[in-house]
CSV table of C-alpha atoms and ligand atoms in Angstrom, one decimal:
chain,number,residue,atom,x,y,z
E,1,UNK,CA,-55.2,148.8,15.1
E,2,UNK,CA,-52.4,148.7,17.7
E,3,UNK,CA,-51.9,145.9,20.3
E,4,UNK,CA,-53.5,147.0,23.5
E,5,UNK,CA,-52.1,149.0,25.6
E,6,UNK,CA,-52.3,147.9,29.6
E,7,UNK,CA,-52.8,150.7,31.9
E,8,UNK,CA,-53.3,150.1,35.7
E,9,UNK,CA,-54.9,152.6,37.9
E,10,UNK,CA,-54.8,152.5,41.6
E,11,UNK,CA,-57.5,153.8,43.3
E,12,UNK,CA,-59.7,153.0,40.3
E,13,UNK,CA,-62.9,153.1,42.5
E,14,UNK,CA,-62.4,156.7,43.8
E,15,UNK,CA,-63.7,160.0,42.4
E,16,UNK,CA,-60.7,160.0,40.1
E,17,UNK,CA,-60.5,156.6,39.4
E,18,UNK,CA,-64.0,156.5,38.4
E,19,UNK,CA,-63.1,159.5,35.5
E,20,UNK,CA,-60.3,158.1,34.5
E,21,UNK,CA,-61.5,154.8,33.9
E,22,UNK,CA,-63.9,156.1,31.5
E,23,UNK,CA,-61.8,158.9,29.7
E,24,UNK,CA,-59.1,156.2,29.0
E,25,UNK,CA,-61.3,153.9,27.9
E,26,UNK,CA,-63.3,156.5,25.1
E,27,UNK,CA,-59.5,157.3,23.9
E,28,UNK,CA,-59.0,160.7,25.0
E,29,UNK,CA,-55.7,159.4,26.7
E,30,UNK,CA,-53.5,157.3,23.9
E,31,UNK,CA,-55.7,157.8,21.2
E,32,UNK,CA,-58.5,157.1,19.1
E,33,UNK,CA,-56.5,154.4,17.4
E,34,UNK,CA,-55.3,152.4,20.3
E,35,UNK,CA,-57.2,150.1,22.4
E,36,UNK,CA,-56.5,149.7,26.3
E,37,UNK,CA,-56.6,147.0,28.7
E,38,UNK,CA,-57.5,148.2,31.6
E,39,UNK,CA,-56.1,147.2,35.1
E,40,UNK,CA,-58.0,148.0,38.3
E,41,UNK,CA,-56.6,148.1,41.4
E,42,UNK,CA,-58.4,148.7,45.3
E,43,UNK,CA,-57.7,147.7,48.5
E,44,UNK,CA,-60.1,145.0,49.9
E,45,UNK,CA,-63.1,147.6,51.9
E,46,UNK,CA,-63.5,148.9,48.0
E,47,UNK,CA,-63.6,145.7,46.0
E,48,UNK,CA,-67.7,146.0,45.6
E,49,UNK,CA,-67.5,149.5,44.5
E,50,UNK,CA,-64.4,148.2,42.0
E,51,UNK,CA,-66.9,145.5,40.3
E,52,UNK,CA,-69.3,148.3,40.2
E,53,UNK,CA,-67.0,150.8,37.8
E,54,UNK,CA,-66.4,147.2,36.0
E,55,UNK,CA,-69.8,146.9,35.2
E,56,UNK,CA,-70.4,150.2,33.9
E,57,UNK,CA,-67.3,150.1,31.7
E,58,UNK,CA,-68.3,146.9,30.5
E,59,UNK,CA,-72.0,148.5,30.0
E,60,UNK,CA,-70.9,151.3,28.2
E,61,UNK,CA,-69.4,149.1,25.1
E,62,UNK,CA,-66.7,151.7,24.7
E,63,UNK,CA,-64.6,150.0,21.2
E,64,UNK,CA,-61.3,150.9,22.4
E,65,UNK,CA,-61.5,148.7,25.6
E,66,UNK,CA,-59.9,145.5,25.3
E,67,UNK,CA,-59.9,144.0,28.4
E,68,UNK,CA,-60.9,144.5,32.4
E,69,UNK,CA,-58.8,143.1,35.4
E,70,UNK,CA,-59.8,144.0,38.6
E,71,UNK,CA,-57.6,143.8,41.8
E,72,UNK,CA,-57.0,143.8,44.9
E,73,UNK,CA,-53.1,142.4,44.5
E,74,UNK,CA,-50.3,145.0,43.2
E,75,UNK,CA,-48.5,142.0,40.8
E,76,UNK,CA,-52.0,141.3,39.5
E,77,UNK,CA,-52.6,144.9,38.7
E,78,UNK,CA,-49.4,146.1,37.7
E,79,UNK,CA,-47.9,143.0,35.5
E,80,UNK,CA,-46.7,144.3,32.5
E,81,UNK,CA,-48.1,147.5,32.8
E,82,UNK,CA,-47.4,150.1,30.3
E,83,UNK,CA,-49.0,152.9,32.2
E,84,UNK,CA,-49.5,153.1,35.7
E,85,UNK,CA,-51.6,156.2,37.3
E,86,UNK,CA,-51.2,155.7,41.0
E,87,UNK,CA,-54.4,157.6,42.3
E,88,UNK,CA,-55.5,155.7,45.1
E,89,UNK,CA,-54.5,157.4,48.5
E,90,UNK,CA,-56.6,159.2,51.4
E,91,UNK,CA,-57.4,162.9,50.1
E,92,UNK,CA,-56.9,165.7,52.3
E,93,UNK,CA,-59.8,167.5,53.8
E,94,UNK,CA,-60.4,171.0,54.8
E,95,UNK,CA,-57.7,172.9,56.4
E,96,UNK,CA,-55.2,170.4,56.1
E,97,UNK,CA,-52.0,170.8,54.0
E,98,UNK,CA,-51.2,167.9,51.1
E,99,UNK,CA,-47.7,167.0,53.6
E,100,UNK,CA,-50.1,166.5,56.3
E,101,UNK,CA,-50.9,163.0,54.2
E,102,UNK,CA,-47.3,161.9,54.4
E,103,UNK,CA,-47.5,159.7,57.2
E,104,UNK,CA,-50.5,158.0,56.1
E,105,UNK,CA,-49.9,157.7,52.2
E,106,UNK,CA,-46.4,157.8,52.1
E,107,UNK,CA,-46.5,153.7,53.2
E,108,UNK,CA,-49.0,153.0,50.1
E,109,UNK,CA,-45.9,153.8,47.3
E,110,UNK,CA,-43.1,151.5,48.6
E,111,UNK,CA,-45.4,148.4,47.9
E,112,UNK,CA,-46.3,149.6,44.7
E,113,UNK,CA,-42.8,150.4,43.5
E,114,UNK,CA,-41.9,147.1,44.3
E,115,UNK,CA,-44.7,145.3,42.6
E,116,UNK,CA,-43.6,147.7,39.8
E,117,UNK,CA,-39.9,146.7,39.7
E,118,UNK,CA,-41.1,142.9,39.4
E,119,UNK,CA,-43.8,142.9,37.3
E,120,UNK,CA,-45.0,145.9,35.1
E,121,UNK,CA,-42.9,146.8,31.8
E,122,UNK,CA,-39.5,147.9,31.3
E,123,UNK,CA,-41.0,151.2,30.1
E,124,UNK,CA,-43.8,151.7,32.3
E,125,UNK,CA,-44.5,155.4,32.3
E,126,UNK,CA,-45.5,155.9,35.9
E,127,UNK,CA,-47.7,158.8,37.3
E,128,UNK,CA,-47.9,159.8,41.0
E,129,UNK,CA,-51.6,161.8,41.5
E,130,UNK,CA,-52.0,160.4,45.4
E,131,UNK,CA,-50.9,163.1,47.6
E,132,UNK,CA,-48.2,164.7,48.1
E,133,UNK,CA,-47.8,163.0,44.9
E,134,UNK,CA,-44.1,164.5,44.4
E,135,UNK,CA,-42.4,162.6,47.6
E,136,UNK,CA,-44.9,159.8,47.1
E,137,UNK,CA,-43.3,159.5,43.6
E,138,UNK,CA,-39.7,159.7,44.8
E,139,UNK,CA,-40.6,156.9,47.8
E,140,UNK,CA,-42.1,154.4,44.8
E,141,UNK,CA,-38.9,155.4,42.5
E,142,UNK,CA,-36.5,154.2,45.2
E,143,UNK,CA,-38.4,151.0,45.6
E,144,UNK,CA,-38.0,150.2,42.5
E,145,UNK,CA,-34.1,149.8,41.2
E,146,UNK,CA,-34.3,148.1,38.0
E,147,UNK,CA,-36.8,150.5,36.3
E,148,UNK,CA,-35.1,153.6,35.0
E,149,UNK,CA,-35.6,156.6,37.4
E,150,UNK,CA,-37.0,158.8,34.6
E,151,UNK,CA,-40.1,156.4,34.5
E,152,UNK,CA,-41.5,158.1,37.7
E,153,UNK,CA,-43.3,161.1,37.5
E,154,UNK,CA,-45.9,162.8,39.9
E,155,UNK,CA,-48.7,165.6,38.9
E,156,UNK,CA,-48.4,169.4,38.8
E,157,UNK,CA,-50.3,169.4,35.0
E,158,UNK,CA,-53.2,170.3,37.0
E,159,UNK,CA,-51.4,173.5,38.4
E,160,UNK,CA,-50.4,174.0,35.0
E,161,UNK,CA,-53.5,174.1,33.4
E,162,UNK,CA,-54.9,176.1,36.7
E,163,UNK,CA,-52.5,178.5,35.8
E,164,UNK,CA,-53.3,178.7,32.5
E,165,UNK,CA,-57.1,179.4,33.3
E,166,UNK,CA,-56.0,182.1,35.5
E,167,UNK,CA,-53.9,184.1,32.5
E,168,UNK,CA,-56.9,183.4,30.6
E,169,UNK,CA,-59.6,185.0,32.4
E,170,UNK,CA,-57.4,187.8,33.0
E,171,UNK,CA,-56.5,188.9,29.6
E,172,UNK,CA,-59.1,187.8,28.0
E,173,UNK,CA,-57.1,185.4,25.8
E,174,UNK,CA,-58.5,181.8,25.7
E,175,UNK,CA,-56.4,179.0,27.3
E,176,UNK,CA,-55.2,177.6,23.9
E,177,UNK,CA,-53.5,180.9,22.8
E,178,UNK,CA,-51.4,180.9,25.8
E,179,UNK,CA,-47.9,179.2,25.6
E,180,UNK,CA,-45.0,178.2,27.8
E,181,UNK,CA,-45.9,178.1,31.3
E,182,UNK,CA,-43.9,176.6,33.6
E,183,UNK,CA,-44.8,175.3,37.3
E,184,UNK,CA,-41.9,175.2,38.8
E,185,UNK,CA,-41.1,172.2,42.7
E,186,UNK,CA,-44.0,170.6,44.7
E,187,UNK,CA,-47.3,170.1,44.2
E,188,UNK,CA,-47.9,172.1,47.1
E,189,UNK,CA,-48.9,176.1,48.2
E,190,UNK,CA,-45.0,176.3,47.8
E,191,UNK,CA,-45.4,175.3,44.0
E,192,UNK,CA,-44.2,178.4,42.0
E,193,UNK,CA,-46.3,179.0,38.9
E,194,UNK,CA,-43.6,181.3,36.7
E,195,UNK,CA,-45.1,183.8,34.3
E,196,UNK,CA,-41.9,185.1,33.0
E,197,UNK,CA,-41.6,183.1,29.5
E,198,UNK,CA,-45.2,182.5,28.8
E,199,UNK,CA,-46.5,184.0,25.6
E,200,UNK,CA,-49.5,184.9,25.8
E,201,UNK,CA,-51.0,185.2,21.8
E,202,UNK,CA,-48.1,186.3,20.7
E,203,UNK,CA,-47.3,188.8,23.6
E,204,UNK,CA,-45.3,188.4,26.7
E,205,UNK,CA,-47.4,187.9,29.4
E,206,UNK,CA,-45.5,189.9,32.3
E,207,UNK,CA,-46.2,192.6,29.4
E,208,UNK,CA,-49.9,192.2,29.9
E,209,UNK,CA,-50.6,191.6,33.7
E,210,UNK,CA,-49.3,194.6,36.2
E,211,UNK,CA,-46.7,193.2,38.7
E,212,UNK,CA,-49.3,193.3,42.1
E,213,UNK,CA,-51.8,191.5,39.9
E,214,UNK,CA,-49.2,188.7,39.3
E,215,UNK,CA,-47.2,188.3,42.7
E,216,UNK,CA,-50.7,189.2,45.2
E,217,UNK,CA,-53.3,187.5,43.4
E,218,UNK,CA,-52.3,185.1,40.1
E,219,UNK,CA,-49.4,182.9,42.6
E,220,UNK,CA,-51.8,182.7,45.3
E,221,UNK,CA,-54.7,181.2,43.7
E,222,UNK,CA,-53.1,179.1,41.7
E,223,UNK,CA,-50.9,177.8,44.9
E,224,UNK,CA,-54.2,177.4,46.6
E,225,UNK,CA,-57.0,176.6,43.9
E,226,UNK,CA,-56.7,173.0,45.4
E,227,UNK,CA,-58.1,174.0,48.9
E,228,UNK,CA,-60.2,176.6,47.4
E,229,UNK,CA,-61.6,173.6,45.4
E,230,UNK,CA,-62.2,171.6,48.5
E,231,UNK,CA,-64.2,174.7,50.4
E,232,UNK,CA,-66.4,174.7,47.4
E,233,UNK,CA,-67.2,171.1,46.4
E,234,UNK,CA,-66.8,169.3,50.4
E,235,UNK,CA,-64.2,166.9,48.3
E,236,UNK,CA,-60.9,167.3,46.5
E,237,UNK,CA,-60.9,168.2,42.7
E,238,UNK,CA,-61.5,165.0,40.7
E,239,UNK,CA,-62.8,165.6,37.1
E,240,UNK,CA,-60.2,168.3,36.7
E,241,UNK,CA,-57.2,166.1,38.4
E,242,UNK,CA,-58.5,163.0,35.8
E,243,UNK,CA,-58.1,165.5,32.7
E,244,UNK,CA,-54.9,166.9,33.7
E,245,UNK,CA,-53.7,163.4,34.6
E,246,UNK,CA,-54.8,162.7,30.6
E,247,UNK,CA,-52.9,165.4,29.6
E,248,UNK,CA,-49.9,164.5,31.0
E,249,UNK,CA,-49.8,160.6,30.0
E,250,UNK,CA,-50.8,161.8,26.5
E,251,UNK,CA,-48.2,164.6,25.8
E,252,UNK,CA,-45.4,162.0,27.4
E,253,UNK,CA,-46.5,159.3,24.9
E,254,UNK,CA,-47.3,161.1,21.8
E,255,UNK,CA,-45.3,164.3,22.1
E,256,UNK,CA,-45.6,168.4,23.3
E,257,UNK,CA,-46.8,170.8,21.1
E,258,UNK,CA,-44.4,172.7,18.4
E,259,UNK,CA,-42.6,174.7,20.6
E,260,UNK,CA,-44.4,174.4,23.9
E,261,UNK,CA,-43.8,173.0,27.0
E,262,UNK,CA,-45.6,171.0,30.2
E,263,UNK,CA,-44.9,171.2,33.8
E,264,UNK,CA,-43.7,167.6,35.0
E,265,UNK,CA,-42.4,166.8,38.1
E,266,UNK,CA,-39.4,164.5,37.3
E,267,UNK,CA,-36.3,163.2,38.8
E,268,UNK,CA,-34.0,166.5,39.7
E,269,UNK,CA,-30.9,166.0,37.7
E,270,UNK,CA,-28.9,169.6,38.3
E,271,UNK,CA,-31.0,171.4,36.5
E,272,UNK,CA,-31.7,175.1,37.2
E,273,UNK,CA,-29.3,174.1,40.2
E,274,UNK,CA,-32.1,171.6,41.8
E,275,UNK,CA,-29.9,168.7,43.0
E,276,UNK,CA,-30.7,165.2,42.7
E,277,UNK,CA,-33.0,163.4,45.3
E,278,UNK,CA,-36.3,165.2,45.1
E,279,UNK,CA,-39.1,165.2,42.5
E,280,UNK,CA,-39.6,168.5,41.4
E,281,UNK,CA,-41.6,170.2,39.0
E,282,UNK,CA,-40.1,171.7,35.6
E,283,UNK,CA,-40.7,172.8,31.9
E,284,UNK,CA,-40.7,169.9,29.8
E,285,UNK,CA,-40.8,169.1,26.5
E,286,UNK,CA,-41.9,165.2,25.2
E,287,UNK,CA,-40.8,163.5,22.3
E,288,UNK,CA,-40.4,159.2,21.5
E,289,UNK,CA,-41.9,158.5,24.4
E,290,UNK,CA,-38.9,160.5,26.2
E,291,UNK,CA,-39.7,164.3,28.5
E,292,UNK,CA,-36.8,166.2,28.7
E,293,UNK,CA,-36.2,169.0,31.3
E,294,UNK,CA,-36.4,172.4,29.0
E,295,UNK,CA,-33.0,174.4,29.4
E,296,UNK,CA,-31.8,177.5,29.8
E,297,UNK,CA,-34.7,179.8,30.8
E,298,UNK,CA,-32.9,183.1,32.9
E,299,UNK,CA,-34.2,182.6,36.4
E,300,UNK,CA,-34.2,186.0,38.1
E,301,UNK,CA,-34.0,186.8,41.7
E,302,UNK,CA,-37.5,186.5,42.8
E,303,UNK,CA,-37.9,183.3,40.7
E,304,UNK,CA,-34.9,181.8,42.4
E,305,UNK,CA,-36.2,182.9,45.6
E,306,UNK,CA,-39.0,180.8,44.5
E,307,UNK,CA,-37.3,177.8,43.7
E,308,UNK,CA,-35.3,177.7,46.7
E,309,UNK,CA,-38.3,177.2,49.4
E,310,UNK,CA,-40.1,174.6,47.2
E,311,UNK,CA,-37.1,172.9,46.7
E,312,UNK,CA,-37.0,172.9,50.4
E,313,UNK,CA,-39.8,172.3,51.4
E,314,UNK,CA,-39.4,168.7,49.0
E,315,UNK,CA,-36.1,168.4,51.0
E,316,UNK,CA,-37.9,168.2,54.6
E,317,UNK,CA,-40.6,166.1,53.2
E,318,UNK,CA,-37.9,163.8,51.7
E,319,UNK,CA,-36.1,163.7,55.3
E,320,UNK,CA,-39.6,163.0,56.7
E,321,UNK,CA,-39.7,159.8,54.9
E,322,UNK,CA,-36.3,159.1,54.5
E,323,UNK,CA,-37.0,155.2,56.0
E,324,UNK,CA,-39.2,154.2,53.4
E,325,UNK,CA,-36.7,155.1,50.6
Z,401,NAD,N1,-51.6,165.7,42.1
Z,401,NAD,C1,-52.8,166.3,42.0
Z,401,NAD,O1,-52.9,167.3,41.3
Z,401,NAD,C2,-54.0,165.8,42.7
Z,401,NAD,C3,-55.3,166.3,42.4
Z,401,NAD,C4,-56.4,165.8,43.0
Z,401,NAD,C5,-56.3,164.8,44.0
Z,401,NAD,N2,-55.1,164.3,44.2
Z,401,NAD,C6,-55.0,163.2,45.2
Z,401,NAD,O2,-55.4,162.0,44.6
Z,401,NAD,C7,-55.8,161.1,45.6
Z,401,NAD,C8,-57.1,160.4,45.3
Z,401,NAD,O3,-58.1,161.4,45.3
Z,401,NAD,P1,-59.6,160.9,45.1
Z,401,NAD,O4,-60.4,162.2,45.1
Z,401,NAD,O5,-59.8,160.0,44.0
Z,401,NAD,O6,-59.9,160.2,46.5
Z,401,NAD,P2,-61.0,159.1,46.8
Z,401,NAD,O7,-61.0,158.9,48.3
Z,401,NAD,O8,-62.3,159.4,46.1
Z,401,NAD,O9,-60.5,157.8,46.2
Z,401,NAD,C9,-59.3,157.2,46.6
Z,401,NAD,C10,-59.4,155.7,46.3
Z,401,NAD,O10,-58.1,155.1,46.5
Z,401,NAD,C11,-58.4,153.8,47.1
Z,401,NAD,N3,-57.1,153.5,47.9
Z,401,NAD,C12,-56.7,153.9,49.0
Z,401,NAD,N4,-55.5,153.3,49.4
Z,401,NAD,C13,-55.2,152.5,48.3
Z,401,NAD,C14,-54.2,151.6,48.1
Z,401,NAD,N5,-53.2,151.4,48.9
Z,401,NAD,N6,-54.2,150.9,46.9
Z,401,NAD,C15,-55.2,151.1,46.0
Z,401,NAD,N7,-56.2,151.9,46.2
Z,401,NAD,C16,-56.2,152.6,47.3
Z,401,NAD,C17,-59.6,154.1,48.0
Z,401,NAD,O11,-60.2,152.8,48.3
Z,401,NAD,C18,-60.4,155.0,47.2
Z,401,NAD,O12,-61.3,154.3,46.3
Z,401,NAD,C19,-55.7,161.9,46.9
Z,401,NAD,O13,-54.5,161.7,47.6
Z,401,NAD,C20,-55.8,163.3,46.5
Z,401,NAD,O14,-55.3,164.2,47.4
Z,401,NAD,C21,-53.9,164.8,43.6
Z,402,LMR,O1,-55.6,170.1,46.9
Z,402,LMR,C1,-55.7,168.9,47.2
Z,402,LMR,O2,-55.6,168.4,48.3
Z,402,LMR,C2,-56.1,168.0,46.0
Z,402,LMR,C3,-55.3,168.2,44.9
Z,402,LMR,O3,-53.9,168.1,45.2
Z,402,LMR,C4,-55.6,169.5,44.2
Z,402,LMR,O4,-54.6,170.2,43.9
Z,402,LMR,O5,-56.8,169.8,43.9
């Protein structure tokens, strides 16, 4: 057996939190091979709810589970954290956009990249999930100098796999055949979910899917499944946003598939002409530990188009917040 790994999880009381917890604990994150520490953080009105998920984890005598901490301080929580999954942030409700949460999450992530920079690992692999995760991801990377600025990542694996689902009920095809999709900028109804490269068993999906069906109906739901999710359930997705936030710890510590790729939104570095300073969405591959942004995919003229108001849409929101950077 491996040494433990020690993964924190903000928000660990919360509908997310509370899969997570569980999920990481049976394996389905790192392995069935590698046991996990896990570290609990909530702010103080949640602390009872906190000892409640501690309970049941320590009720449910899961073998990989080497250890609870539970928290209400960030250098409790975070020291030497391999993995941190910071969840816990206020949810929007109906109607609302994911920037109208700026205001009042933005100030949660400064904190918590500075308990990062002085406590948690020089590797931590760091996931924004708490809304709007991509600026809240780019607010705790500038708080926190000493860690490298590839460690900081923010969610759009649920838009991936949303996107994937779509495809799949479409053609028929199930969700494991299909290959290469790319989300492309902000976790937002600006996000661009990009058809072009996907193979789709074997064919090429724009082959399969007439061009109304694709610009009218597939970009839409997929740009708004999040709301539609919240008009359904009276609460934001939680089981699904847990999964996908599995999926994309596991692929960046154990690899990408062959010759597929992830949507991760990672530090903008030129790439497909996206300048530094925003946290944007791209095809990635994973490999040691390591995601790299996949390169040269031809971007046509409505893709670009595309690219160009999520990108700046991330620009205003990074202007909006430009004090706590
Ligand atoms: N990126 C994505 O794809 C995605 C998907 C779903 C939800 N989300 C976002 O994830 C966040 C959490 O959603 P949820 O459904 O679990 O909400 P929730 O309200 O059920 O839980 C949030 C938890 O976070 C805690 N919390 C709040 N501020 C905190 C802080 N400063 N430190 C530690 N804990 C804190 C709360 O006490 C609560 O227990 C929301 O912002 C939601 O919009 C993102
Ligand atoms: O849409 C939301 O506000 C929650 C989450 O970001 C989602 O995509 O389900």
């Amino acid at each position: 057996m491996n040494n433990p790994v020690r993964v924190a999880i903000t928000g660990a009381a919360g509908q997310i939190g509370y899969q997570l917890c569980f999920r990481i604990a049976a394996g389905d994150m790192l392995g069935p091979n590698q046991p996990v520490i896990l570290q609990l953080i909530e702010i103080p009105p949640a602390k009872d709810a906190l000892e409640g998920v501690a309970m049941e984890l320590e009720d449910a005598a899961l073998p990989l589970l080497h250890g609870i901490v539970t928290t209400t301080e960030l250098d409790e929580g975070f020291k030497d954290a391999d993995v941190a999954l910071l969840v816990g942030a206020k949810p929007r409700g109906k109607g609302m956009e994911r920037a109208d949460l700026l205001a009042e999450n933005g100030k949660i992530f400064g904190p918590q990249g500075k308990s990062l920079n002085a406590v948690a690992s020089r590797d931590v692999k760091v996931l924004v999930v708490g809304n709007p995760a991509n600026t809240n991801a780019l607010i705790a990377q500038a708080n926190a100098p000493d860690l490298p600025a590839e460690n900081f990542t923010a969610m759009t694996r649920l838009d991936h796999n949303r996107a994937l689902a779509q495809l799949a009920n479409k053609t028929g095809t199930h969700h494991t055949r299909i290959k290469q999709m790319t989300i492309w900028g902000n976790h937002s109804s600006t996000q661009y979910p990009d058809l072009h490269h996907v193979n789709c068993d074997g064919k090429t999906a724009t082959d399969l899917v007439d061009r109304d069906w694709y610009e009218n109906d597939f970009i839409p739901t997929v740009q708004q499944r999040g709301a539609a999710i919240i008009k359904a359930r009276g609460a934001s997705s939680a089981a699904s946003a847990a999964s996908s936030a599995i999926d994309h710890i596991r692929d960046w510590v154990l690899g990408t598939d062959g010759d597929d790729w992830v949507s991760m939104a990672v530090p903008a570095d030129g790439s497909y002409g996206i300048e530094p300073g925003v946290i944007f969405s791209f095809p990635c591959t994973c490999e040691d530990g390591q995601w790299k942004i996949v390169q040269g995919l031809d971007i046509n003229e409505f893709s670009q188009a595309r690219l160009d108001a999520t990108d700046k849409e991330l620009r205003e929101e990074r202007q909006a917040v430009e004090s706590l950077l």
